[in-house]
Short mmCIF file of C-alpha atoms and ligand atoms in Angstrom, two decimals:
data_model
loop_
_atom_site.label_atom_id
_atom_site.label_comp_id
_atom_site.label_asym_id
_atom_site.label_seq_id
_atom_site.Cartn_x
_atom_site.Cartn_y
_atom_site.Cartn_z
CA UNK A 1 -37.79 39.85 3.87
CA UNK A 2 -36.29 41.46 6.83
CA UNK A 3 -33.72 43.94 6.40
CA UNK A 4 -30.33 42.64 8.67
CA UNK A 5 -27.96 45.42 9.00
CA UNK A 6 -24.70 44.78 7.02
CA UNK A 7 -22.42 42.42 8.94
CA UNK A 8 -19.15 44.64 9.95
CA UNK A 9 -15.37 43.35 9.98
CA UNK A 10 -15.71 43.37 13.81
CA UNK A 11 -18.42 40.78 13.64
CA UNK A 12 -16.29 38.96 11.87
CA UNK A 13 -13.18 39.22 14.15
CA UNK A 14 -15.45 38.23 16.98
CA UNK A 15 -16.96 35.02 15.43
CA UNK A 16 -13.81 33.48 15.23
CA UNK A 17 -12.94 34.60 18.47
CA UNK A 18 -15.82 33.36 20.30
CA UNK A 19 -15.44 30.33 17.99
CA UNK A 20 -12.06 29.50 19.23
CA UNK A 21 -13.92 29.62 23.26
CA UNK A 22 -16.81 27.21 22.11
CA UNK A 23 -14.32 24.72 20.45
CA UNK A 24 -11.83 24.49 23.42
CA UNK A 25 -14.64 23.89 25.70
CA UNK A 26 -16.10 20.90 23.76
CA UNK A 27 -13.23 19.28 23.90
CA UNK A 28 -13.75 19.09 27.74
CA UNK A 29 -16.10 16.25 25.99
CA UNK A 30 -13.43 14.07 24.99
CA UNK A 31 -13.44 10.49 24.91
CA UNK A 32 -16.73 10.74 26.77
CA UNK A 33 -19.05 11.25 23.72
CA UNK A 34 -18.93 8.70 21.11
CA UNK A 35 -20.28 8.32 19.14
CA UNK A 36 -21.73 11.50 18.80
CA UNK A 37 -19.33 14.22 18.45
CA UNK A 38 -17.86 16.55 20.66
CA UNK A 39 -20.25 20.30 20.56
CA UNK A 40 -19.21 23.73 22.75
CA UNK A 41 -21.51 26.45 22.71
CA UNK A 42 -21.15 29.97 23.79
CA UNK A 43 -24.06 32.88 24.31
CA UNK A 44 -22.79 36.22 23.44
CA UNK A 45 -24.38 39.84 23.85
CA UNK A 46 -22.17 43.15 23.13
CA UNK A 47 -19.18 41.52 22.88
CA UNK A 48 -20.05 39.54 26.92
CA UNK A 49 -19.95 36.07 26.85
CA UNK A 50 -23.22 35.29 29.16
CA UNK A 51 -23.50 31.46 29.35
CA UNK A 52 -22.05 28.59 27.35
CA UNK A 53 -22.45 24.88 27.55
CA UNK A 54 -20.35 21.74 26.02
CA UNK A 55 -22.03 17.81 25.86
CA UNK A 56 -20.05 16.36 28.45
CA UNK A 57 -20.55 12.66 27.58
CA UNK A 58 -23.15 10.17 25.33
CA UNK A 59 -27.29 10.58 26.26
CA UNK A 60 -26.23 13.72 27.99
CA UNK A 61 -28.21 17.28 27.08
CA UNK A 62 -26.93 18.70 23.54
CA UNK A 63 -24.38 21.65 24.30
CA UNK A 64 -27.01 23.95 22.82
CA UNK A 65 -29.26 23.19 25.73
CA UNK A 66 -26.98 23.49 28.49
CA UNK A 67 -25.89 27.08 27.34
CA UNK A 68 -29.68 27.99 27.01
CA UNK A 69 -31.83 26.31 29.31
CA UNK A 70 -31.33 29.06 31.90
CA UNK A 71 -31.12 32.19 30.05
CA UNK A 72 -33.89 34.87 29.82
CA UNK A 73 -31.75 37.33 27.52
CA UNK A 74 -33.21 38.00 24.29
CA UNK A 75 -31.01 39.06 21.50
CA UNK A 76 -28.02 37.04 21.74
CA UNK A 77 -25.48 35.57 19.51
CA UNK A 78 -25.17 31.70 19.97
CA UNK A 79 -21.63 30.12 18.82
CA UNK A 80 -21.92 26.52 18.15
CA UNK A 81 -19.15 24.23 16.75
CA UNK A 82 -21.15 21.95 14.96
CA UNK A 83 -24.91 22.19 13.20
CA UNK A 84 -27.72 22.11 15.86
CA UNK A 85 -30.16 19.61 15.08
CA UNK A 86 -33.61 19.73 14.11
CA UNK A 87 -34.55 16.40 14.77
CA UNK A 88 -35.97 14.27 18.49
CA UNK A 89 -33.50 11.58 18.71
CA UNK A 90 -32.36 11.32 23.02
CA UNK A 91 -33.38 14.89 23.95
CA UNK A 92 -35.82 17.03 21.64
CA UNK A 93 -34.76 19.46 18.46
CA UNK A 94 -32.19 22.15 19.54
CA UNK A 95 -33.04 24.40 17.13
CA UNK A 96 -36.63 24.72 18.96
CA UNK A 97 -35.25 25.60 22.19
CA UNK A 98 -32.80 28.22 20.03
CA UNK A 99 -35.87 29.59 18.15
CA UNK A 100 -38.09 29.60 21.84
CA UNK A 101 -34.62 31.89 23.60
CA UNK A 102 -35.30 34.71 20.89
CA UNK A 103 -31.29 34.30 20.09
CA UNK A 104 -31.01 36.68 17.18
CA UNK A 105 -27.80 35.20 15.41
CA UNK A 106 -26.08 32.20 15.36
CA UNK A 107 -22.86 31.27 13.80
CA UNK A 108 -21.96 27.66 13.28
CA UNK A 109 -18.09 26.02 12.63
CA UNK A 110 -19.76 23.27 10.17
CA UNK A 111 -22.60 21.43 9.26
CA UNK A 112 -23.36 18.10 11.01
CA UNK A 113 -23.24 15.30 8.02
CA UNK A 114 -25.51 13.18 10.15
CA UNK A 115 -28.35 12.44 7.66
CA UNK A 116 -30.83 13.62 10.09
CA UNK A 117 -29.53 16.66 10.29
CA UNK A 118 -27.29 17.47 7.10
CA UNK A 119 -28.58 21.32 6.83
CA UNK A 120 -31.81 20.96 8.35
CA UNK A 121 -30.61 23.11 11.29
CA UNK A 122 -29.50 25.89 9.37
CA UNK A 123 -32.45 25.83 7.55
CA UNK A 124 -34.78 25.87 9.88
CA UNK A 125 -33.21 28.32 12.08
CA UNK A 126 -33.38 30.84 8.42
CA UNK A 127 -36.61 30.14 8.46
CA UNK A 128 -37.37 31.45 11.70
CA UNK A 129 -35.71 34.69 10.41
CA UNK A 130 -32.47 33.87 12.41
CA UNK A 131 -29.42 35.34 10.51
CA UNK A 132 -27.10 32.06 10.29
CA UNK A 133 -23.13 31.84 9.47
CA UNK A 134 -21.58 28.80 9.06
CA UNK A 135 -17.99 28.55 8.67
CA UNK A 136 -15.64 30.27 11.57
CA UNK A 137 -13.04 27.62 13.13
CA UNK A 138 -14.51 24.97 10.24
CA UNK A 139 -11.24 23.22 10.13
CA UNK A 140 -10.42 23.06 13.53
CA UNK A 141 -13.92 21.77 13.89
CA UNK A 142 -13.55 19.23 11.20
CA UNK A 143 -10.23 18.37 13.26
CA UNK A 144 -11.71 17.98 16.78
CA UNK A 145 -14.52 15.99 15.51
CA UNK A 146 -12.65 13.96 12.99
CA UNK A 147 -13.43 10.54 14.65
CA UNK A 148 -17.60 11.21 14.42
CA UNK A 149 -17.20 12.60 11.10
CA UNK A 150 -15.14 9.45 9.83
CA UNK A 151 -17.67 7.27 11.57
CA UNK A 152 -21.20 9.19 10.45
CA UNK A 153 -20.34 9.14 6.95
CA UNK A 154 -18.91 5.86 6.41
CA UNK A 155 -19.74 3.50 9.06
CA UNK A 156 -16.65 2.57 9.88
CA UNK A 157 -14.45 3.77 12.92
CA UNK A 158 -11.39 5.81 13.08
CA UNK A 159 -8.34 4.27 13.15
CA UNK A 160 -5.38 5.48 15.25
CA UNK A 161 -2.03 3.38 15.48
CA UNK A 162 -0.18 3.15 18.54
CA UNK A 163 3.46 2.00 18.91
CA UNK A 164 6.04 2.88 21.15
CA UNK A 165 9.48 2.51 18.80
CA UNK A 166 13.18 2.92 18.95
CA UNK A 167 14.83 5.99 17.20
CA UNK A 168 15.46 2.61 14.32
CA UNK A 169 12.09 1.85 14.27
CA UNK A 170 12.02 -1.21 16.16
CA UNK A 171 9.01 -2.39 18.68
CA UNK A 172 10.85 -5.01 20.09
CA UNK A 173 14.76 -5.98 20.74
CA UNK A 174 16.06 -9.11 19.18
CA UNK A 175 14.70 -10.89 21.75
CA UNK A 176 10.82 -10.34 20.81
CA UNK A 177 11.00 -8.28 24.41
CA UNK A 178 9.53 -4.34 24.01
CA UNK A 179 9.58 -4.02 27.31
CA UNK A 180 10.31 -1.10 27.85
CA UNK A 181 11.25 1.01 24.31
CA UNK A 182 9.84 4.11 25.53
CA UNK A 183 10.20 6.20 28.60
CA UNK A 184 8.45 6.20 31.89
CA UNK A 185 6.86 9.41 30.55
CA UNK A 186 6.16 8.30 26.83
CA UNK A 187 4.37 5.51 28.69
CA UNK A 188 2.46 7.86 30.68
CA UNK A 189 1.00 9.89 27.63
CA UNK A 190 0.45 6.51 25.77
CA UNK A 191 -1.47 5.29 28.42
CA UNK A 192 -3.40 8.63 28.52
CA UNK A 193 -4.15 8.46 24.86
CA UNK A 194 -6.32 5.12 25.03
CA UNK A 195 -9.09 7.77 26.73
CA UNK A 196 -9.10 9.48 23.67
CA UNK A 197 -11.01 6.24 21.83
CA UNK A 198 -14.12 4.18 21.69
CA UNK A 199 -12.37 1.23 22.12
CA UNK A 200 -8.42 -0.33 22.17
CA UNK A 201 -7.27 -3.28 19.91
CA UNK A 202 -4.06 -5.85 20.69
CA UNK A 203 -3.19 -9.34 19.12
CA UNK A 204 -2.69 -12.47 20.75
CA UNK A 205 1.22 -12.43 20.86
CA UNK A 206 0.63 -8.91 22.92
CA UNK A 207 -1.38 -10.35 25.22
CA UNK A 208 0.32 -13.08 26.04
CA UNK A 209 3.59 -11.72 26.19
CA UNK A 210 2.37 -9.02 28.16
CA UNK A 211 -0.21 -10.12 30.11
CA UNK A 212 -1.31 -6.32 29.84
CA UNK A 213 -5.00 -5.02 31.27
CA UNK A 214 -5.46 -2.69 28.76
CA UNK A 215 -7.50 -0.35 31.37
CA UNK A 216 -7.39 3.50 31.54
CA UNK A 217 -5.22 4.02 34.78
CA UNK A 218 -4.20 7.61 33.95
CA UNK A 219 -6.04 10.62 35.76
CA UNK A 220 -9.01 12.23 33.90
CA UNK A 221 -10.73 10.01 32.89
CA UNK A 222 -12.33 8.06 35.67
CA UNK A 223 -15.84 6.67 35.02
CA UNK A 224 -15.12 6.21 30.90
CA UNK A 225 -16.22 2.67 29.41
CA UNK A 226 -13.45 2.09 26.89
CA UNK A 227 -13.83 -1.64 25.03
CA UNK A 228 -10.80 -3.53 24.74
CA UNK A 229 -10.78 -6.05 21.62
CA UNK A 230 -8.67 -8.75 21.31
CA UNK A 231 -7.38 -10.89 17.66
CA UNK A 232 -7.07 -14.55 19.23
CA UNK A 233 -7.30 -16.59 15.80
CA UNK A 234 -7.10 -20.08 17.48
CA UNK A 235 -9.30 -18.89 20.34
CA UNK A 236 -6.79 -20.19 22.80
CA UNK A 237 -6.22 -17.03 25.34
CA UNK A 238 -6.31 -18.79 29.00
CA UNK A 239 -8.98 -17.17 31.02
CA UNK A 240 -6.39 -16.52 33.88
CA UNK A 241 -5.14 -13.56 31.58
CA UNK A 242 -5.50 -10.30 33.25
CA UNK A 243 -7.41 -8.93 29.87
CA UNK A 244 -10.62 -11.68 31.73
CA UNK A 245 -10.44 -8.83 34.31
CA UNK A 246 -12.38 -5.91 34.77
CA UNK A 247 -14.79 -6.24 32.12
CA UNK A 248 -17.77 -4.11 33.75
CA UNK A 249 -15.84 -1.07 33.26
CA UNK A 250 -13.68 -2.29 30.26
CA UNK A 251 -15.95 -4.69 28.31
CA UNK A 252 -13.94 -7.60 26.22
CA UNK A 253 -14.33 -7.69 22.59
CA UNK A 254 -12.79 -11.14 21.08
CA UNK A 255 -12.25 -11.77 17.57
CA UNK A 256 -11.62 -14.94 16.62
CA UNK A 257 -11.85 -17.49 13.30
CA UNK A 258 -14.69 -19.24 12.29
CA UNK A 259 -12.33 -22.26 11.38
CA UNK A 260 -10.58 -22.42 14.85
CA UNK A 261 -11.16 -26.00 16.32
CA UNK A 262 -12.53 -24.35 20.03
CA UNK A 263 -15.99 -22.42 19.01
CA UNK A 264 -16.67 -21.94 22.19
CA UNK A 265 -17.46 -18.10 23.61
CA UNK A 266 -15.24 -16.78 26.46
CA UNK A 267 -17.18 -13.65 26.29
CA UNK A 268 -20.45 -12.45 25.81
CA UNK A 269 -19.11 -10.00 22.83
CA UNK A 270 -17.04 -13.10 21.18
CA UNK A 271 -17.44 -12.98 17.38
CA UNK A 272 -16.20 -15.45 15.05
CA UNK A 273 -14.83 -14.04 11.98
CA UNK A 274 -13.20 -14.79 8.07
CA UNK A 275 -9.93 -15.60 8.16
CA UNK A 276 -7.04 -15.57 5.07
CA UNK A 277 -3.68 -16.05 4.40
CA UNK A 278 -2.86 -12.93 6.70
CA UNK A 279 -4.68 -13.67 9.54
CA UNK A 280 -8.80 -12.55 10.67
CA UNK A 281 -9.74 -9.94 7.93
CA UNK A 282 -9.97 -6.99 9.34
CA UNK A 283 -12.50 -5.17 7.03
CA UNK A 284 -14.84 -7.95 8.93
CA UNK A 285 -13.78 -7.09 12.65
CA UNK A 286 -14.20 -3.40 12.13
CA UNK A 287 -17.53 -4.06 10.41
CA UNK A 288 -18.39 -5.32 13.42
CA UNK A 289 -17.15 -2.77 15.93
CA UNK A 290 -19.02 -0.22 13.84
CA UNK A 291 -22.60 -2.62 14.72
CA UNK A 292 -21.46 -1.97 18.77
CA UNK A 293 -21.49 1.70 18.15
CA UNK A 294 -17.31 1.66 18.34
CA UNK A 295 -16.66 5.47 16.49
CA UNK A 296 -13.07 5.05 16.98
CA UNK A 297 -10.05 2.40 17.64
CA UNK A 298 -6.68 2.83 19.04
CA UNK A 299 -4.64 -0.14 17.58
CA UNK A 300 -1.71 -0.97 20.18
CA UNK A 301 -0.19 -3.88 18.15
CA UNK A 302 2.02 -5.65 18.61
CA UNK A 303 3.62 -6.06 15.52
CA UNK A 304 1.62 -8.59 13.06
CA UNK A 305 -1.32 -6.63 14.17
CA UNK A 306 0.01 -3.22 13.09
CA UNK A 307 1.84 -4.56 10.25
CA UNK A 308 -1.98 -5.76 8.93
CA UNK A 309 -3.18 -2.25 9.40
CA UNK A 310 -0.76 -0.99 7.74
CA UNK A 311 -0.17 -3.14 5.05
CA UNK A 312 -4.09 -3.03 4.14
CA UNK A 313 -4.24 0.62 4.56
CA UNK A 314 -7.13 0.11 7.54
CA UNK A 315 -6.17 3.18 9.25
CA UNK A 316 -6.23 6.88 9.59
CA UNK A 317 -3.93 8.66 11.77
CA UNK A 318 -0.97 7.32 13.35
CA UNK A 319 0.48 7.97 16.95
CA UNK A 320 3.85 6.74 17.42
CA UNK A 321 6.35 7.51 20.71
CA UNK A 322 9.59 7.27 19.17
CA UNK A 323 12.54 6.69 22.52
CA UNK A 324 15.91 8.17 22.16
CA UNK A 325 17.08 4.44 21.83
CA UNK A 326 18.75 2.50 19.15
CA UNK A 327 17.67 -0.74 19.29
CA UNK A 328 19.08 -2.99 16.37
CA UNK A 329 19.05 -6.87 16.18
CA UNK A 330 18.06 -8.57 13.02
CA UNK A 331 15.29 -10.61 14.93
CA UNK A 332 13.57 -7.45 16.37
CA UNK A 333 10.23 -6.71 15.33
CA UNK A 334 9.57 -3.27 13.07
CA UNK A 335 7.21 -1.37 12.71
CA UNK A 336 5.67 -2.01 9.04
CA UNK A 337 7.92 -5.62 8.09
CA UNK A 338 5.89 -6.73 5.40
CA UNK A 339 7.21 -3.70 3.89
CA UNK A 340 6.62 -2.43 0.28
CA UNK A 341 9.16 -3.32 -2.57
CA UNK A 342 9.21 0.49 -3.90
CA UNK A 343 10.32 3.44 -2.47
CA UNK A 344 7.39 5.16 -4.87
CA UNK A 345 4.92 2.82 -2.53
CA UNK A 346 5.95 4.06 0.88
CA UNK A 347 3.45 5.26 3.13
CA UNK A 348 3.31 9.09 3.28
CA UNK A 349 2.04 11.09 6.57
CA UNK A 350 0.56 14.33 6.61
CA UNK A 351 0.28 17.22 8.74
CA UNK A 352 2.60 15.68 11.34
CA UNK A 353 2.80 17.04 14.39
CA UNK A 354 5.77 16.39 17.22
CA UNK A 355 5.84 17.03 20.71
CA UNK A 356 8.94 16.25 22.98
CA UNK A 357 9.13 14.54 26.45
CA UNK A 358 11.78 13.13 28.42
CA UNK A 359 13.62 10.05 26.79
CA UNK A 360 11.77 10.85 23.50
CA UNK A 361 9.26 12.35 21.22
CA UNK A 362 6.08 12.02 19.90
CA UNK A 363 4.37 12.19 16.40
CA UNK A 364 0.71 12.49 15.30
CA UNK A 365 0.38 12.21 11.62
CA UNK A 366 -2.52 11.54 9.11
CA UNK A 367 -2.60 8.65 6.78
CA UNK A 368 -2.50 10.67 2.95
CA UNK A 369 -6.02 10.63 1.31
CA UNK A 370 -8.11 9.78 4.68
CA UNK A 371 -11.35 9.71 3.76
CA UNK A 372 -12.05 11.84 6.77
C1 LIG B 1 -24.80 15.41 20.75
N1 LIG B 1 -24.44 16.48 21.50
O1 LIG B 1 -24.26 18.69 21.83
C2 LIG B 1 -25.15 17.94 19.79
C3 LIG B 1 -25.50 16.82 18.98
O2 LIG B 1 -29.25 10.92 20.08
P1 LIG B 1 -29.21 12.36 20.42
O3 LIG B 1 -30.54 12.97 20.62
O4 LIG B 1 -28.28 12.68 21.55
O5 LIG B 1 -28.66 13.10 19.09
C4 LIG B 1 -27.40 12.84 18.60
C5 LIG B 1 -27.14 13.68 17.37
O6 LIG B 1 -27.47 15.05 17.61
C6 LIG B 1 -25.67 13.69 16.99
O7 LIG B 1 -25.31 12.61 16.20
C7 LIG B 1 -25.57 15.01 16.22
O8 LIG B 1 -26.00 14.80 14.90
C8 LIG B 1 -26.60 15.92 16.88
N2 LIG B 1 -25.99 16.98 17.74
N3 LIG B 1 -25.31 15.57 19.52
O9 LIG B 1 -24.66 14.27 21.21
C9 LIG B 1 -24.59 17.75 21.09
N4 LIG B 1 -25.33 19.19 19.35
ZN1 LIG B 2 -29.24 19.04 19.67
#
């Protein structure tokens, strides 16, 4: 046994500060990665931070590499916000390239559940003699990564609902119009949000009311593939749509039923799936998003679609733009109609969080008891 000197309080003050570096800069990852998860790293000696590295998008070098492939320092402390692995999947085991540097500590935010991992990082780096922390920034970790988690350990992808509403909770006025609820800049950020996902879902009334593209227009995120999938039941979308567009960039995902009179696939990615007295079951269409490698879904409605989600409890966070409008109308469309008889039944969100802009305000909330 090797005899590690005791570990001080200012050890400790530092691992959560060089924690909170190495989890900012993975999220420079986002939306690129899926689905694997986002991973900063930062090399630290006496208290100087002397490299760091963050996976910048999928099949791309492990953050672990890029902070060590160039260093020649033995001695260091390596921060890492999630598990190295131990196993050759794209790029070889990190924790060889970690054991090969001579870095004499590292400290990791959480353990990667990936079954191929799962604690054989930490183990192995232990059994190199390499004093190992896990813990510092856990939660925030847990929080960053919450879409890989979700999809690792279940096979299923993260849900996120979208809606723009009125201050009453409407998406549409009594017209069936929701053109436009929100503001100009609650549009912006909405639109910015899709680049957050794997993939974006909208029903057939959206579509065709709409005629939307569904595309990532906003700045930052040129280059990302985001899927767009579509709930056409009937299978009767016209191929003039502008959805038909753009598809190298922004595949085309259709779901439709395996009753519906046209079988016929518009798209290479058509699937034909179950349908019930509610419409395409769901369960089935995000079975199948989980087989494309789809780690997370931003659900944009309109309002049957949401109103499924929400009525089947098929989601885990919501993200709703709420406009400093009142909207009314006893033919407008809300947000959850279907409803629940008792007040006991209503749908709770957790650890909300709201952020102002002009004409509005919006609110990111957890669905209670996510298995995330
Ligand atoms: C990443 N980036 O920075 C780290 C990962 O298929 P591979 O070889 O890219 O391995 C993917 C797995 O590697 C991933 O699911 C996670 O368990 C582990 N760590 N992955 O993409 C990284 N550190
Ligand atoms: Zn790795």
């Amino acid at each position: 046994m090797k005899n590690h000197p005791p570990r001080t309080f200012r050890d400790d003050r530092d691992d959560e500060k060089f924690m909170k570096i190495a989890l900012k800069l993975s999220q420079r990852g986002s939306g690129f990665t899926e689905p694997n998860p986002m991973v900063g790293a930062v090399v630290v000696k006496n208290g100087k931070i002397l490299s760091c590295g963050y996976h910048q998008a999928f099949g791309l070098k492990h953050a672990e590499t890029m902070a060590l492939e160039n260093l020649t320092v033995p001695g260091t402390t390596l921060y890492l916000t999630l598990e190295p692995c131990s196993h050759f999947g794209k790029t070889p085991p990190c924790t060889d390239l970690i054991i090969a540097k001579k870095v004499r500590r590292v400290v990791v935010a959480m353990v990667d559940p990936n079954p191929r991992v799962n604690g054989s990082g930490i183990r192995k780096l232990r059994a190199h003699g390499i004093r190992t922390r896990c813990g510092p920034g856990g939660d925030w970790a847990a929080y960053v990564n919450r879409h890989y988690l979700k999809f690792i350990k279940t096979a299923t992808p993260y849900v996120t609902l979208h809606a723009g509403i009125s201050l009453d909770g409407k998406l549409t006025d009594d017209a069936g119009h929701s053109r436009w609820i929100t503001s100009e800049q609650g549009r912006r950020y909405s639109h910015s949000l899709r680049g957050e996902f794997s993939a974006i879902l909208a029903g057939h009334g959206t579509i065709l009311a709409d005629n939307p593209r569904l595309n990532l227009r906003e700045p930052g995120w040129e280059g990302k593939t985001l899927y767009r999938v579509v709930l056409d039941s009937a299978n009767t979308l016209p191929l003039s749509l502008n959805i038909f567009q753009e598809q190298e960039r922004f595949p085309l995902v259709i779901f439709s039923s395996n009753a519906a009179a046209n079988r016929k696939k518009k798209v290479p990615l058509h699937f034909f799936v179950r349908h019930d007295a509610n419409g395409l079951v769901l369960a089935e269409v995000l079975e199948q998003l989980s087989k494309l490698g789809i780690a997370s879904l931003l659900v944009e409605g309109g309002g049957r679609v949401l109103d499924s989600f929400i009525r089947e409890r098929l989601f885990d966070e919501a993200a709703f733009f709420i406009s400093d409008k009142i909207v009314g109308g006893r033919n407008s469309v809300q947000i959850f109609a279907s409803g629940v008889t008792r007040l006991e039944d209503a749908l709770e969100l957790v650890d909300c969080r709201w952020s102002e802009y002009a004409g509005g305000t919006m609110m990111r909330g957890f669905r209670k008891c996510s298995p995330v």
